[in-house]
């Protein structure tokens, strides 16, 4: 079984690690776009064009499914990606975990990129799934970029700034950008209020990985042999994961992350 994941950068690591944990025997194709990143500031049309190119590069290697490991690309490019690749290759998007967060009942915050915060897409999700629960949309200026480059000082500053915008009484934070899942515990520490109940964080990686297996009618097999290969594509060419990927536990989980997998 071969599963592809795509993003402009290393935000796809969270979903990649989730897939690897569920199916260590799966061959993985990671398709990134270092020449076009970041995608967030691009127009929807330009982003869609680049996302299609990255997806087609992955599709050329014959995966059984493609995970869009990026919230912004899901917002703007998912219909085009599905029109191009399905039904031959199921395409699974990444949606902020607003529904399960609302099910918790308490007020919650959505940390997202400035481009996604306040967007019609996110507002529609809130309207459809928040069920009257109070929601605060928090723009996280520079956090995705800081995570992408493993810039510790910039991560600390961006997390602190977003925490200042987060109401003291929130019980849950939705991580509305896949990059944020790589620094989830730092976000928890910044937002947790003394004496309050433990903060709940909702990411999307686990749900996305599980959905990919469901679309393939496959079952989790975490005890399967860990012999799945890893192929990395950088703007369509074979390469290796950017060095900052190994700064995170999710990147280090991929034992072949520092080399190109043997496609033979």
mmCIF file of C-alpha atoms in Angstrom:
data_model
loop_
_atom_site.group_PDB
_atom_site.id
_atom_site.type_symbol
_atom_site.label_atom_id
_atom_site.label_comp_id
_atom_site.label_asym_id
_atom_site.label_seq_id
_atom_site.Cartn_x
_atom_site.Cartn_y
_atom_site.Cartn_z
ATOM 1 C CA UNK A 1 0.000 0.000 0.000
ATOM 2 C CA UNK A 2 1.333 3.396 -1.001
ATOM 3 C CA UNK A 3 -0.067 6.660 0.402
ATOM 4 C CA UNK A 4 0.975 10.129 -0.754
ATOM 5 C CA UNK A 5 0.830 13.334 1.267
ATOM 6 C CA UNK A 6 1.258 16.868 -0.034
ATOM 7 C CA UNK A 7 1.888 20.343 1.352
ATOM 8 C CA UNK A 8 4.043 23.324 0.517
ATOM 9 C CA UNK A 9 6.337 22.480 3.419
ATOM 10 C CA UNK A 10 6.717 20.299 6.499
ATOM 11 C CA UNK A 11 3.220 20.850 7.870
ATOM 12 C CA UNK A 12 2.407 17.425 6.423
ATOM 13 C CA UNK A 13 4.652 15.789 9.026
ATOM 14 C CA UNK A 14 1.845 15.467 11.581
ATOM 15 C CA UNK A 15 -0.372 13.479 9.211
ATOM 16 C CA UNK A 16 2.637 11.539 7.927
ATOM 17 C CA UNK A 17 3.514 10.441 11.448
ATOM 18 C CA UNK A 18 -0.113 9.474 12.086
ATOM 19 C CA UNK A 19 -0.175 7.317 8.951
ATOM 20 C CA UNK A 20 3.163 5.766 9.871
ATOM 21 C CA UNK A 21 1.888 4.859 13.345
ATOM 22 C CA UNK A 22 -1.275 3.262 11.949
ATOM 23 C CA UNK A 23 0.463 1.458 9.093
ATOM 24 C CA UNK A 24 4.224 1.168 9.506
ATOM 25 C CA UNK A 25 4.220 -1.113 6.468
ATOM 26 C CA UNK A 26 2.829 1.538 4.105
ATOM 27 C CA UNK A 27 5.088 3.125 1.507
ATOM 28 C CA UNK A 28 4.862 6.914 1.779
ATOM 29 C CA UNK A 29 5.341 9.607 -0.836
ATOM 30 C CA UNK A 30 5.773 13.143 0.499
ATOM 31 C CA UNK A 31 5.345 15.847 -2.132
ATOM 32 C CA UNK A 32 6.458 19.336 -1.061
ATOM 33 C CA UNK A 33 6.801 22.631 -2.907
ATOM 34 C CA UNK A 34 9.851 24.471 -1.551
ATOM 35 C CA UNK A 35 10.022 26.582 -4.700
ATOM 36 C CA UNK A 36 6.504 27.888 -4.136
ATOM 37 C CA UNK A 37 6.168 28.034 -0.375
ATOM 38 C CA UNK A 38 4.494 29.485 1.530
ATOM 39 C CA UNK A 39 1.157 28.896 -0.133
ATOM 40 C CA UNK A 40 -0.844 31.001 2.318
ATOM 41 C CA UNK A 41 -0.164 34.452 0.805
ATOM 42 C CA UNK A 42 -0.826 33.261 -2.764
ATOM 43 C CA UNK A 43 -4.062 33.927 -4.596
ATOM 44 C CA UNK A 44 -6.485 30.983 -4.617
ATOM 45 C CA UNK A 45 -5.858 30.532 -8.335
ATOM 46 C CA UNK A 46 -2.069 30.471 -7.967
ATOM 47 C CA UNK A 47 -2.219 28.202 -4.939
ATOM 48 C CA UNK A 48 -4.477 25.787 -6.806
ATOM 49 C CA UNK A 49 -2.094 25.727 -9.758
ATOM 50 C CA UNK A 50 0.867 24.868 -7.548
ATOM 51 C CA UNK A 51 -1.119 22.337 -5.530
ATOM 52 C CA UNK A 52 -2.154 20.546 -8.713
ATOM 53 C CA UNK A 53 1.476 20.343 -9.838
ATOM 54 C CA UNK A 54 2.583 18.917 -6.491
ATOM 55 C CA UNK A 55 -0.306 16.438 -6.491
ATOM 56 C CA UNK A 56 0.388 15.279 -10.035
ATOM 57 C CA UNK A 57 4.050 14.684 -9.191
ATOM 58 C CA UNK A 58 2.922 12.416 -6.351
ATOM 59 C CA UNK A 59 0.266 10.747 -8.489
ATOM 60 C CA UNK A 60 2.903 9.772 -11.040
ATOM 61 C CA UNK A 61 4.339 7.362 -8.446
ATOM 62 C CA UNK A 62 1.047 5.461 -8.233
ATOM 63 C CA UNK A 63 -0.242 6.012 -4.694
ATOM 64 C CA UNK A 64 -3.517 4.454 -3.617
ATOM 65 C CA UNK A 65 -4.616 7.712 -1.933
ATOM 66 C CA UNK A 66 -3.493 11.326 -1.548
ATOM 67 C CA UNK A 67 -3.729 13.300 1.691
ATOM 68 C CA UNK A 68 -3.746 17.092 1.424
ATOM 69 C CA UNK A 69 -1.751 17.820 4.577
ATOM 70 C CA UNK A 70 -2.516 21.539 4.546
ATOM 71 C CA UNK A 71 -5.601 23.439 5.687
ATOM 72 C CA UNK A 72 -5.101 26.312 3.249
ATOM 73 C CA UNK A 73 -4.703 24.007 0.258
ATOM 74 C CA UNK A 74 -7.807 22.111 1.337
ATOM 75 C CA UNK A 75 -9.780 25.359 1.467
ATOM 76 C CA UNK A 76 -8.799 26.529 -2.001
ATOM 77 C CA UNK A 77 -7.675 23.529 -4.034
ATOM 78 C CA UNK A 78 -9.552 20.448 -2.837
ATOM 79 C CA UNK A 79 -12.319 20.595 -5.490
ATOM 80 C CA UNK A 80 -9.739 20.953 -8.278
ATOM 81 C CA UNK A 81 -7.582 18.159 -6.863
ATOM 82 C CA UNK A 82 -10.543 15.800 -6.653
ATOM 83 C CA UNK A 83 -11.686 16.728 -10.156
ATOM 84 C CA UNK A 84 -8.203 15.933 -11.486
ATOM 85 C CA UNK A 85 -7.412 12.730 -9.563
ATOM 86 C CA UNK A 86 -10.612 11.009 -8.467
ATOM 87 C CA UNK A 87 -11.984 8.410 -8.715
ATOM 88 C CA UNK A 88 -8.638 6.786 -9.515
ATOM 89 C CA UNK A 89 -6.886 8.273 -6.471
ATOM 90 C CA UNK A 90 -9.045 9.254 -3.466
ATOM 91 C CA UNK A 91 -8.106 12.716 -2.166
ATOM 92 C CA UNK A 92 -8.485 13.389 1.572
ATOM 93 C CA UNK A 93 -8.499 16.995 2.769
ATOM 94 C CA UNK A 94 -7.589 18.443 6.164
ATOM 95 C CA UNK A 95 -10.421 20.215 8.000
ATOM 96 C CA UNK A 96 -10.076 21.980 11.392
ATOM 97 C CA UNK A 97 -11.493 19.837 14.201
ATOM 98 C CA UNK A 98 -14.285 22.296 15.027
ATOM 99 C CA UNK A 99 -17.015 19.682 15.413
ATOM 100 C CA UNK A 100 -15.282 17.606 18.124
ATOM 101 C CA UNK A 101 -14.143 20.777 19.871
ATOM 102 C CA UNK A 102 -17.724 22.041 20.041
ATOM 103 C CA UNK A 103 -18.869 18.681 21.377
ATOM 104 C CA UNK A 104 -16.794 19.405 24.480
ATOM 105 C CA UNK A 105 -19.264 22.126 25.382
ATOM 106 C CA UNK A 106 -16.898 24.805 26.641
ATOM 107 C CA UNK A 107 -15.755 27.965 24.872
ATOM 108 C CA UNK A 108 -12.929 27.252 22.486
ATOM 109 C CA UNK A 109 -10.436 29.042 20.273
ATOM 110 C CA UNK A 110 -9.320 28.272 16.743
ATOM 111 C CA UNK A 111 -5.681 29.049 16.086
ATOM 112 C CA UNK A 112 -5.190 29.480 12.344
ATOM 113 C CA UNK A 113 -3.147 31.401 9.813
ATOM 114 C CA UNK A 114 -4.217 35.013 9.241
ATOM 115 C CA UNK A 115 -5.437 34.020 5.760
ATOM 116 C CA UNK A 116 -7.762 31.367 7.190
ATOM 117 C CA UNK A 117 -8.898 33.313 10.253
ATOM 118 C CA UNK A 118 -12.167 35.034 9.480
ATOM 119 C CA UNK A 119 -12.453 33.331 6.086
ATOM 120 C CA UNK A 120 -15.855 32.334 4.775
ATOM 121 C CA UNK A 121 -14.688 28.722 4.875
ATOM 122 C CA UNK A 122 -13.856 28.797 8.576
ATOM 123 C CA UNK A 123 -16.931 30.855 9.446
ATOM 124 C CA UNK A 124 -19.115 28.283 7.673
ATOM 125 C CA UNK A 125 -17.545 25.477 9.690
ATOM 126 C CA UNK A 126 -18.221 27.403 12.887
ATOM 127 C CA UNK A 127 -21.817 28.069 11.883
ATOM 128 C CA UNK A 128 -22.426 24.457 10.910
ATOM 129 C CA UNK A 129 -20.683 22.678 13.763
ATOM 130 C CA UNK A 130 -20.164 24.962 16.773
ATOM 131 C CA UNK A 131 -23.768 24.510 17.964
ATOM 132 C CA UNK A 132 -23.913 27.842 19.769
ATOM 133 C CA UNK A 133 -20.649 27.334 21.664
ATOM 134 C CA UNK A 134 -18.617 30.532 21.952
ATOM 135 C CA UNK A 135 -15.713 30.490 19.514
ATOM 136 C CA UNK A 136 -12.736 32.862 19.291
ATOM 137 C CA UNK A 137 -10.782 32.966 16.042
ATOM 138 C CA UNK A 138 -7.102 33.628 16.756
ATOM 139 C CA UNK A 139 -4.793 34.727 13.910
ATOM 140 C CA UNK A 140 -1.310 33.299 14.467
ATOM 141 C CA UNK A 141 0.995 35.733 12.724
ATOM 142 C CA UNK A 142 4.233 34.099 11.601
ATOM 143 C CA UNK A 143 3.756 30.827 13.483
ATOM 144 C CA UNK A 144 3.577 28.507 10.470
ATOM 145 C CA UNK A 145 6.658 30.145 8.963
ATOM 146 C CA UNK A 146 8.567 29.883 12.247
ATOM 147 C CA UNK A 147 7.675 26.192 12.572
ATOM 148 C CA UNK A 148 8.657 25.569 8.947
ATOM 149 C CA UNK A 149 12.170 26.877 9.625
ATOM 150 C CA UNK A 150 12.425 25.471 13.186
ATOM 151 C CA UNK A 151 13.175 29.003 14.376
ATOM 152 C CA UNK A 152 12.903 28.613 18.146
ATOM 153 C CA UNK A 153 12.823 32.308 19.016
ATOM 154 C CA UNK A 154 10.235 33.042 16.341
ATOM 155 C CA UNK A 155 8.085 30.100 17.467
ATOM 156 C CA UNK A 156 8.149 31.332 21.058
ATOM 157 C CA UNK A 157 7.224 34.869 20.007
ATOM 158 C CA UNK A 158 4.393 33.771 17.715
ATOM 159 C CA UNK A 159 2.940 31.355 20.268
ATOM 160 C CA UNK A 160 3.093 34.003 22.992
ATOM 161 C CA UNK A 161 1.369 36.578 20.769
ATOM 162 C CA UNK A 162 -1.435 34.159 19.871
ATOM 163 C CA UNK A 163 -1.837 33.129 23.518
ATOM 164 C CA UNK A 164 -2.387 36.797 24.416
ATOM 165 C CA UNK A 165 -5.308 36.856 21.974
ATOM 166 C CA UNK A 166 -6.841 33.705 23.470
ATOM 167 C CA UNK A 167 -9.492 34.289 26.173
ATOM 168 C CA UNK A 168 -8.605 33.031 29.626
ATOM 169 C CA UNK A 169 -11.704 30.867 29.910
ATOM 170 C CA UNK A 170 -11.241 28.707 26.806
ATOM 171 C CA UNK A 171 -11.221 25.007 27.554
ATOM 172 C CA UNK A 172 -10.096 23.851 24.116
ATOM 173 C CA UNK A 173 -7.877 25.037 21.270
ATOM 174 C CA UNK A 174 -8.383 23.820 17.706
ATOM 175 C CA UNK A 175 -5.103 23.697 15.796
ATOM 176 C CA UNK A 176 -6.287 25.032 12.444
ATOM 177 C CA UNK A 177 -2.966 24.735 10.625
ATOM 178 C CA UNK A 178 -1.068 21.477 10.278
ATOM 179 C CA UNK A 179 2.220 23.173 11.189
ATOM 180 C CA UNK A 180 0.852 23.969 14.647
ATOM 181 C CA UNK A 181 0.502 20.289 15.524
ATOM 182 C CA UNK A 182 4.304 20.059 15.487
ATOM 183 C CA UNK A 183 4.472 22.465 18.466
ATOM 184 C CA UNK A 184 1.259 21.390 20.186
ATOM 185 C CA UNK A 185 2.753 21.022 23.653
ATOM 186 C CA UNK A 186 4.297 24.488 23.484
ATOM 187 C CA UNK A 187 0.882 25.865 22.599
ATOM 188 C CA UNK A 188 -0.664 23.964 25.503
ATOM 189 C CA UNK A 189 1.884 25.392 27.935
ATOM 190 C CA UNK A 190 1.312 28.942 26.681
ATOM 191 C CA UNK A 191 -2.490 28.818 26.904
ATOM 192 C CA UNK A 192 -2.981 26.694 30.035
ATOM 193 C CA UNK A 193 -4.190 28.906 32.880
ATOM 194 C CA UNK A 194 -3.103 28.195 36.483
ATOM 195 C CA UNK A 195 -5.826 26.358 38.391
ATOM 196 C CA UNK A 196 -7.893 25.662 35.263
ATOM 197 C CA UNK A 197 -8.786 22.221 33.969
ATOM 198 C CA UNK A 198 -6.217 20.744 31.594
ATOM 199 C CA UNK A 199 -6.477 22.377 28.200
ATOM 200 C CA UNK A 200 -7.764 20.171 25.370
ATOM 201 C CA UNK A 201 -6.052 20.442 21.976
ATOM 202 C CA UNK A 202 -7.686 19.228 18.777
ATOM 203 C CA UNK A 203 -5.540 18.562 15.727
ATOM 204 C CA UNK A 204 -6.522 16.868 12.501
ATOM 205 C CA UNK A 205 -3.679 14.445 11.784
ATOM 206 C CA UNK A 206 -5.127 11.354 13.429
ATOM 207 C CA UNK A 207 -8.548 11.789 11.867
ATOM 208 C CA UNK A 208 -7.065 12.415 8.424
ATOM 209 C CA UNK A 209 -4.888 9.297 8.605
ATOM 210 C CA UNK A 210 -7.831 7.179 9.728
ATOM 211 C CA UNK A 211 -10.007 8.581 6.947
ATOM 212 C CA UNK A 212 -7.380 7.696 4.347
ATOM 213 C CA UNK A 213 -7.426 4.074 5.501
ATOM 214 C CA UNK A 214 -11.218 4.032 5.437
ATOM 215 C CA UNK A 215 -11.260 5.350 1.876
ATOM 216 C CA UNK A 216 -8.948 2.474 0.958
ATOM 217 C CA UNK A 217 -10.991 -0.104 2.916
ATOM 218 C CA UNK A 218 -7.864 -0.814 4.956
ATOM 219 C CA UNK A 219 -7.586 -1.402 8.692
ATOM 220 C CA UNK A 220 -5.006 0.034 11.092
ATOM 221 C CA UNK A 221 -2.163 -2.404 11.697
ATOM 222 C CA UNK A 222 0.228 -0.671 14.099
ATOM 223 C CA UNK A 223 2.066 -3.933 14.757
ATOM 224 C CA UNK A 224 2.807 -4.573 11.080
ATOM 225 C CA UNK A 225 6.470 -4.770 10.076
ATOM 226 C CA UNK A 226 8.011 -1.298 9.921
ATOM 227 C CA UNK A 227 9.266 -1.785 6.391
ATOM 228 C CA UNK A 228 7.399 1.003 4.616
ATOM 229 C CA UNK A 229 9.601 3.152 2.380
ATOM 230 C CA UNK A 230 9.729 6.921 2.104
ATOM 231 C CA UNK A 231 10.060 8.911 -1.117
ATOM 232 C CA UNK A 232 10.370 12.695 -0.978
ATOM 233 C CA UNK A 233 9.538 14.989 -3.890
ATOM 234 C CA UNK A 234 10.599 18.640 -3.818
ATOM 235 C CA UNK A 235 8.667 20.684 -6.393
ATOM 236 C CA UNK A 236 8.402 17.508 -8.463
ATOM 237 C CA UNK A 237 11.993 16.278 -8.112
ATOM 238 C CA UNK A 238 13.271 13.546 -5.824
ATOM 239 C CA UNK A 239 15.156 14.782 -2.806
ATOM 240 C CA UNK A 240 15.181 14.645 0.975
ATOM 241 C CA UNK A 241 13.101 16.291 3.632
ATOM 242 C CA UNK A 242 14.275 19.768 4.622
ATOM 243 C CA UNK A 243 16.631 19.660 7.587
ATOM 244 C CA UNK A 244 14.144 21.443 9.925
ATOM 245 C CA UNK A 245 11.873 18.376 9.673
ATOM 246 C CA UNK A 246 14.262 16.468 11.922
ATOM 247 C CA UNK A 247 13.828 19.130 14.592
ATOM 248 C CA UNK A 248 10.418 17.620 15.366
ATOM 249 C CA UNK A 249 9.494 14.225 16.795
ATOM 250 C CA UNK A 250 7.190 13.610 13.837
ATOM 251 C CA UNK A 251 10.096 14.017 11.427
ATOM 252 C CA UNK A 252 12.426 11.843 13.474
ATOM 253 C CA UNK A 253 9.775 9.107 13.450
ATOM 254 C CA UNK A 254 10.613 8.592 9.773
ATOM 255 C CA UNK A 255 13.847 6.579 9.888
ATOM 256 C CA UNK A 256 14.524 7.161 6.201
ATOM 257 C CA UNK A 257 13.746 10.861 6.337
ATOM 258 C CA UNK A 258 17.339 11.787 5.600
ATOM 259 C CA UNK A 259 17.563 9.834 2.375
ATOM 260 C CA UNK A 260 15.535 9.092 -0.698
ATOM 261 C CA UNK A 261 13.811 5.727 -0.480
ATOM 262 C CA UNK A 262 14.666 3.099 -3.026
ATOM 263 C CA UNK A 263 11.734 3.094 -5.392
ATOM 264 C CA UNK A 264 12.793 -0.205 -6.836
#
